[in-house]
Coordinates of C-alpha atoms and ligand atoms in Angstrom, one line a residue:
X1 CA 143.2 114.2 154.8
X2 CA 144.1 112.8 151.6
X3 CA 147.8 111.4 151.8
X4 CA 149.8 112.5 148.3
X5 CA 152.1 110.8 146.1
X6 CA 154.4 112.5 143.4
X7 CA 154.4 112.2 140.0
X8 CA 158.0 111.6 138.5
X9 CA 158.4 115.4 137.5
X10 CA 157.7 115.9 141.6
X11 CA 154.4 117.2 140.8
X12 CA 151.8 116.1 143.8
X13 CA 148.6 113.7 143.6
X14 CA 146.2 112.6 145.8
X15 CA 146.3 108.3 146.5
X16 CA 142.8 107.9 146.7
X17 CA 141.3 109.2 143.2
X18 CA 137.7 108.4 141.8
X19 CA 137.1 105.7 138.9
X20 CA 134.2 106.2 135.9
X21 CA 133.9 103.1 134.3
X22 CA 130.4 101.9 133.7
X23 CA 129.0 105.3 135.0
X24 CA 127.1 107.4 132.7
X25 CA 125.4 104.1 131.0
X26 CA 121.7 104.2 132.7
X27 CA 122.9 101.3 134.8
X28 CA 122.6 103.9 137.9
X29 CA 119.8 107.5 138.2
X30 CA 122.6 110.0 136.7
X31 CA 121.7 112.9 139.6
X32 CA 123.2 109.9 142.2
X33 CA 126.1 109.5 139.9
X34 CA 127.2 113.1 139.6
X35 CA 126.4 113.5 143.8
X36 CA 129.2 110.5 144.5
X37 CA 131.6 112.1 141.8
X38 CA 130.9 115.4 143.7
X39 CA 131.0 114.6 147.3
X40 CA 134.1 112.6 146.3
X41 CA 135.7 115.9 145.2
X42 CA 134.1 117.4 148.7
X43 CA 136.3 115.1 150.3
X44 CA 139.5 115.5 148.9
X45 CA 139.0 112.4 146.1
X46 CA 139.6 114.8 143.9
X47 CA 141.6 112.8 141.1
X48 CA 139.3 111.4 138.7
X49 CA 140.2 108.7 136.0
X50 CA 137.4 108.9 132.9
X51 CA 138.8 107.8 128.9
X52 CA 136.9 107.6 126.2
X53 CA 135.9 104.7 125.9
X54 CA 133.5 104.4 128.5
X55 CA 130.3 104.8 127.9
X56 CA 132.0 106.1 124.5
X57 CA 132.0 109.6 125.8
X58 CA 129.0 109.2 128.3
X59 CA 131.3 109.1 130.9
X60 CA 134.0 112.0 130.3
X61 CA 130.7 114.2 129.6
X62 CA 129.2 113.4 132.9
X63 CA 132.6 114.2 135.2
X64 CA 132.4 117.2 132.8
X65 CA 129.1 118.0 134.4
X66 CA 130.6 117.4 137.7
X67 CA 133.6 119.6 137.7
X68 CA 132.0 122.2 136.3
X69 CA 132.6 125.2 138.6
X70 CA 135.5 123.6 140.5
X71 CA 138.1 122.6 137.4
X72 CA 141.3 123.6 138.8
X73 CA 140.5 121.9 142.3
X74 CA 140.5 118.8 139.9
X75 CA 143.4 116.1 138.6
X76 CA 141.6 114.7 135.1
X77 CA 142.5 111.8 134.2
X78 CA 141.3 110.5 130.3
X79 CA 142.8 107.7 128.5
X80 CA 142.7 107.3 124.2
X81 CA 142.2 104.2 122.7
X82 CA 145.0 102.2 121.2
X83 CA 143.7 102.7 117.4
X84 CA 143.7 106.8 118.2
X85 CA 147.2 106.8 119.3
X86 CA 148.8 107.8 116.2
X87 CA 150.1 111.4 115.0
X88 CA 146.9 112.1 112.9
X89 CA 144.4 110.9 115.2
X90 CA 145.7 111.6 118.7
X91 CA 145.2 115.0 119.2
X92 CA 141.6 114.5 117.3
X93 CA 140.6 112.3 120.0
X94 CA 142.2 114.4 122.7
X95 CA 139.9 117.4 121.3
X96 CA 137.1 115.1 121.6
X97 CA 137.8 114.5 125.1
X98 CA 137.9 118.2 126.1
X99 CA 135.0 119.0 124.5
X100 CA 133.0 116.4 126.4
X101 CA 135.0 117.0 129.9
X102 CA 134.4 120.9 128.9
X103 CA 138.0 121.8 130.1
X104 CA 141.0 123.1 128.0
X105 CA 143.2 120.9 129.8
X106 CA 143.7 116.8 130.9
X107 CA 146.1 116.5 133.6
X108 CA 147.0 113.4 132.5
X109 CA 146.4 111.5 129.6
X110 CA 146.8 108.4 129.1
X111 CA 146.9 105.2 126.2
X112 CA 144.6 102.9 127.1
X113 CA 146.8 100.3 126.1
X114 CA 149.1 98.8 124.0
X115 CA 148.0 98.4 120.2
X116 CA 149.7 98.4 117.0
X117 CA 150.6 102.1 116.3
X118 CA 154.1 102.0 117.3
X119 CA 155.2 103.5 120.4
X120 CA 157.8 106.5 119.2
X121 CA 154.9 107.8 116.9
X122 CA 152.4 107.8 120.1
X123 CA 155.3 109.0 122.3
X124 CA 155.8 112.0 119.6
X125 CA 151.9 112.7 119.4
X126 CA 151.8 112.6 123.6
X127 CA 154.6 115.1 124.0
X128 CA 153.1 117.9 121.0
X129 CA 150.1 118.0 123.1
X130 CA 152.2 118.5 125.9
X131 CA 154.2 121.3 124.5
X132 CA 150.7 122.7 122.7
X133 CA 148.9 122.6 126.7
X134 CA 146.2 120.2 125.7
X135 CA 147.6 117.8 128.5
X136 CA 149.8 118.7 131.4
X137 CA 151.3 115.0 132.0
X138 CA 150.9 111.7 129.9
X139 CA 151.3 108.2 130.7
X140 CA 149.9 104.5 129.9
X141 CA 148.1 101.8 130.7
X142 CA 148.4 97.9 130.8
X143 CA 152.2 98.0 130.4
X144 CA 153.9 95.0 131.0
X145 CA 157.7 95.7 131.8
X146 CA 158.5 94.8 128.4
X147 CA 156.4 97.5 127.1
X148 CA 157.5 99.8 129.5
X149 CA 161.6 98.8 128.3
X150 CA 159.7 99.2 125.0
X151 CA 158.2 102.9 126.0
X152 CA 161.4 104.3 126.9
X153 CA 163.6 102.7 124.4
X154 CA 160.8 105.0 122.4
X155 CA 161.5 108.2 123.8
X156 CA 159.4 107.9 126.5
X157 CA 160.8 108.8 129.2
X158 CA 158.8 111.2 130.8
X159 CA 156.0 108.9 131.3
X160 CA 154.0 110.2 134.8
X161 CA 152.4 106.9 135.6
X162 CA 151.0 103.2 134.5
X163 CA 147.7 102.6 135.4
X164 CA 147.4 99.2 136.1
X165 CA 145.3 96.0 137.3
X166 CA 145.8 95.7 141.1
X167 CA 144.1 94.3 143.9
X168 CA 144.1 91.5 147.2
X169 CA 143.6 89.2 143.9
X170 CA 145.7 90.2 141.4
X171 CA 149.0 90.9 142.7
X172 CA 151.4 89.7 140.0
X173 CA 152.7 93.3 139.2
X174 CA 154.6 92.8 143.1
X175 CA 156.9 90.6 141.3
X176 CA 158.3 92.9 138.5
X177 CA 156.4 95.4 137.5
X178 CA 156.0 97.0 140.8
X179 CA 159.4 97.3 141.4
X180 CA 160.3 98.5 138.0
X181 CA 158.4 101.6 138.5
X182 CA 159.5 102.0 141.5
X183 CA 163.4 102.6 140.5
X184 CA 161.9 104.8 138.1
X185 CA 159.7 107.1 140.0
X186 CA 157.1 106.4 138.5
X187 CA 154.2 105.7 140.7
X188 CA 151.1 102.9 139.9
X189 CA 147.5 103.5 139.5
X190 CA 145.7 100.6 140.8
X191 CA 142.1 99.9 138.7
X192 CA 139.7 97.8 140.2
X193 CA 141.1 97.8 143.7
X194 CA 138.0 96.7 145.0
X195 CA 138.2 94.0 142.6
X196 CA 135.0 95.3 140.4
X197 CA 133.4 95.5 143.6
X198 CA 133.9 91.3 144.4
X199 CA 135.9 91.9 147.0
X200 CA 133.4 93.8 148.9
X201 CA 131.8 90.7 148.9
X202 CA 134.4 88.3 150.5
X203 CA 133.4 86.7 153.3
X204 CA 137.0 86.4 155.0
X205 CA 137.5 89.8 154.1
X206 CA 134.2 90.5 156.4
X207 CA 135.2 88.7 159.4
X208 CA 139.0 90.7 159.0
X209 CA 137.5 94.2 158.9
X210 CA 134.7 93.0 161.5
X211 CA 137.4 92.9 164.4
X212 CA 138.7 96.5 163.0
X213 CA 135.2 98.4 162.5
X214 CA 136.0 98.3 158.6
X215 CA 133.8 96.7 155.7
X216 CA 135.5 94.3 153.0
X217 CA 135.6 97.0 150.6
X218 CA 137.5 99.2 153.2
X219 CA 139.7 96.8 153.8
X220 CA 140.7 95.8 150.2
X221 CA 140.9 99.2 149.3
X222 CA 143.3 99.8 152.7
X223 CA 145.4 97.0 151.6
X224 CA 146.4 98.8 147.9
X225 CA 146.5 102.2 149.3
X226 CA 149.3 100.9 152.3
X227 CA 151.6 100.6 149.2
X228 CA 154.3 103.3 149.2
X229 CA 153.6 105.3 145.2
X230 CA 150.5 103.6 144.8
X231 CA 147.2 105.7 143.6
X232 CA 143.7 103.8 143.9
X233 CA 141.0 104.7 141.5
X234 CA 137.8 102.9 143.1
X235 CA 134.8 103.8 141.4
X236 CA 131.7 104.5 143.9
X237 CA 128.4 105.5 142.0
X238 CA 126.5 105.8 145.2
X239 CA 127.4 108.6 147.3
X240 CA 127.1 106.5 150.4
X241 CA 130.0 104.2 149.2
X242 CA 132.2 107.6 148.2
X243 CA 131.8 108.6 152.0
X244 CA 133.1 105.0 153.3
X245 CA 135.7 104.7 150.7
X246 CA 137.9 107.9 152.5
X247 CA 138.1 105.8 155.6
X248 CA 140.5 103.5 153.8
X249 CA 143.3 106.0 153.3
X250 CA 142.9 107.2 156.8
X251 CA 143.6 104.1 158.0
X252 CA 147.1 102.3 158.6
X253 CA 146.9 98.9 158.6
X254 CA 148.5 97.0 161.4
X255 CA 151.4 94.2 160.4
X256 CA 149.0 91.5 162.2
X257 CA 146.4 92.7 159.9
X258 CA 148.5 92.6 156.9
X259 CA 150.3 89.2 157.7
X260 CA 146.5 87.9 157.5
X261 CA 145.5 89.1 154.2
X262 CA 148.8 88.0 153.0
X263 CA 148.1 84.1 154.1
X264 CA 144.5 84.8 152.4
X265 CA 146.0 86.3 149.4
X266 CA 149.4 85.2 148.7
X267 CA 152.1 87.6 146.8
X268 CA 153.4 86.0 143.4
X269 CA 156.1 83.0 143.5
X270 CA 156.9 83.9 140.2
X271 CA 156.9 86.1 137.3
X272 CA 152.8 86.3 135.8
X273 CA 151.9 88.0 132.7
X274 CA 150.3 91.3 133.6
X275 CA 146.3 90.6 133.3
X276 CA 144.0 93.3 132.4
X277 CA 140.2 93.5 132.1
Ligands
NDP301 P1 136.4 98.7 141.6 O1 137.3 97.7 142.1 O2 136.6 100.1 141.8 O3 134.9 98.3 142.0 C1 133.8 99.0 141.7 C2 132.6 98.3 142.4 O4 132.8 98.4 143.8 C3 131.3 99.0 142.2 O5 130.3 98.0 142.0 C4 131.0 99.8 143.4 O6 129.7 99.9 143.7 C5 131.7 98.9 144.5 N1 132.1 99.7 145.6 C6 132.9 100.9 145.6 N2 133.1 101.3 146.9 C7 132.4 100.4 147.7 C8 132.3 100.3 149.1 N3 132.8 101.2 149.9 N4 131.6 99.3 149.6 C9 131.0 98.4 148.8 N5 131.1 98.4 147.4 C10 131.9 99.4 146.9 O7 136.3 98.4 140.0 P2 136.4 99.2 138.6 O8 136.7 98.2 137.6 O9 135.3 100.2 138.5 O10 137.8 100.0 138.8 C11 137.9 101.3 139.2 C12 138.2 102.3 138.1 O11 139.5 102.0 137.4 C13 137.2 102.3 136.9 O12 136.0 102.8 137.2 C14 138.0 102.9 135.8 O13 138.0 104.4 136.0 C15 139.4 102.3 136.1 N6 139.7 101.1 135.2 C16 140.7 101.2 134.3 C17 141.0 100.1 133.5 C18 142.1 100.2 132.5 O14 142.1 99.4 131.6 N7 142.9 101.2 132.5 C19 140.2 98.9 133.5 C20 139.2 98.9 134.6 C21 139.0 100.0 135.4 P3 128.8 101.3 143.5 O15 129.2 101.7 142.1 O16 127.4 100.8 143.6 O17 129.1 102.3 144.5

């Protein structure tokens, strides 16, 4: 069983979602793409985080071809790209979405990040799609605090969510930016909790999850999802690694266990700019 966080309006979500990036590209045989994406919906994973951008369109058309026939059992998630965040060509690239996801609906759309169309004019073009039903919730991306101040000195206060870079490595949002939302209601997304797949690969992570019965990649991906209003988007293109992947949110870590991985990867000692990939 999937444990749930709620979005700042109260609405429920899954913490353990599914990431697309790099699917859809020929890297992997698409039938073994679209059997992870499914069995991940089998097993509860049934958030799923696409935009765009990847595989420009590739992507969003293959989790498309995935939820087809089980839509509402599905939270989308798309993102827009900075340059198509403007009045004029928002709800064009939103259109462009659906068509490829071959819904009527995003659950949450979100900009990718932060560009130069300024933020009360995407604010405005978020909440007419909103009101029009294109999108149920919206939200960003790569916000620093200072963009988030900026987002709701905007208008933008009904902002569901940043989605952000956060892992065992990359813990600089503990210092501010984690804590910001937090007052808010506003939960995280954590991208590349699995650190693009490096930390499934750490030795010391190994020898940790060894004494537990737990891979690396469990482990890492245990260590985000112990955060309280934290959703992890991992993204699995082998159905084996979807199946392994569950095991992390079932999992509470013990302090002992969390005392280690925090002397092998030590919280911030100061304020960090946020770091995106
Ligand atoms: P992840 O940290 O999710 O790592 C993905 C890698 O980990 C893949 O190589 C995958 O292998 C591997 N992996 C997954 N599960 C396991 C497992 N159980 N054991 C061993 N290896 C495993 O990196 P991503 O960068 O993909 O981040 C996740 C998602 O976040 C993206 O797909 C995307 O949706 C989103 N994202 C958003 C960004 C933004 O700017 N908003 C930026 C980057 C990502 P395999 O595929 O072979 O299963």
């Amino acid at each position: 069983m999937i444990p749930r966080t709620n979005l700042p309006d109260g609405e429920s979500v899954p913490t353990l979602g599914q990431g697309t990036w790099m699917m859809a590209e020929g890297r992997r045989d698409r039938d073994d793409e679209l059997a992870a994406l499914r069995r991940g919906i089998d097993l509860g994973m049934t958030l799923i985080d696409t935009a765009e951008m990847y595989g420009e369109g590739a992507a969003e058309e293959l989790v498309g071809e995935a939820i087809a026939g089980c839509r509402d059992s599905v939270f989308l998630v798309s993102k827009a790209y900075p340059w198509n965040a403007s009045a004029r060509d928002l709800p064009r690239a939103c259109a462009a979405s659906l068509r490829r996801l071959g819904t009527d609906r995003i659950d949450l759309y979100l900009l990718h990040w932060r560009g130069d169309i300024p933020l009360a004019e995407t604010v405005a073009a978020m909440e007419r799609l909103r009101d029009e039903g294109h999108i149920r919730h919206w939200g960003v991306s790569n916000f620093a605090v200072a963009d988030m101040e900026d987002l709701l000195a905007a208008g933008g206060w009904r902002c569901a969510t940043n989605q952000i870079l956060y892992n065992l490595e990359r813990r600089g949002p503990e210092w501010d930016l984690l804590p910001w939302l937090a007052a808010r209601s506003i939960p995280a997304m954590a991208y590349s909790p699995i650190g693009q797949g490096r930390l499934a690969r750490d030795p010391r992570l190994s020898a940790i999850g060894a004494k537990l019965g737990l891979t690396a990649a469990q482990l890492a991906l245990a260590w985000v999802l112990n955060r309280p209003a934290m959703i992890g988007i991992p993204k699995a293109a082998s159905p084996a690694h979807v199946g392994t992947n569950l095991r992390a949110v079932e999992l509470g870590l013990t302090r002992e266990v969390v005392a280690e991985l925090e002397e092998l990867f030590p919280p911030p000692r100061q304020a960090e700019p946020l770091e995106m990939i």
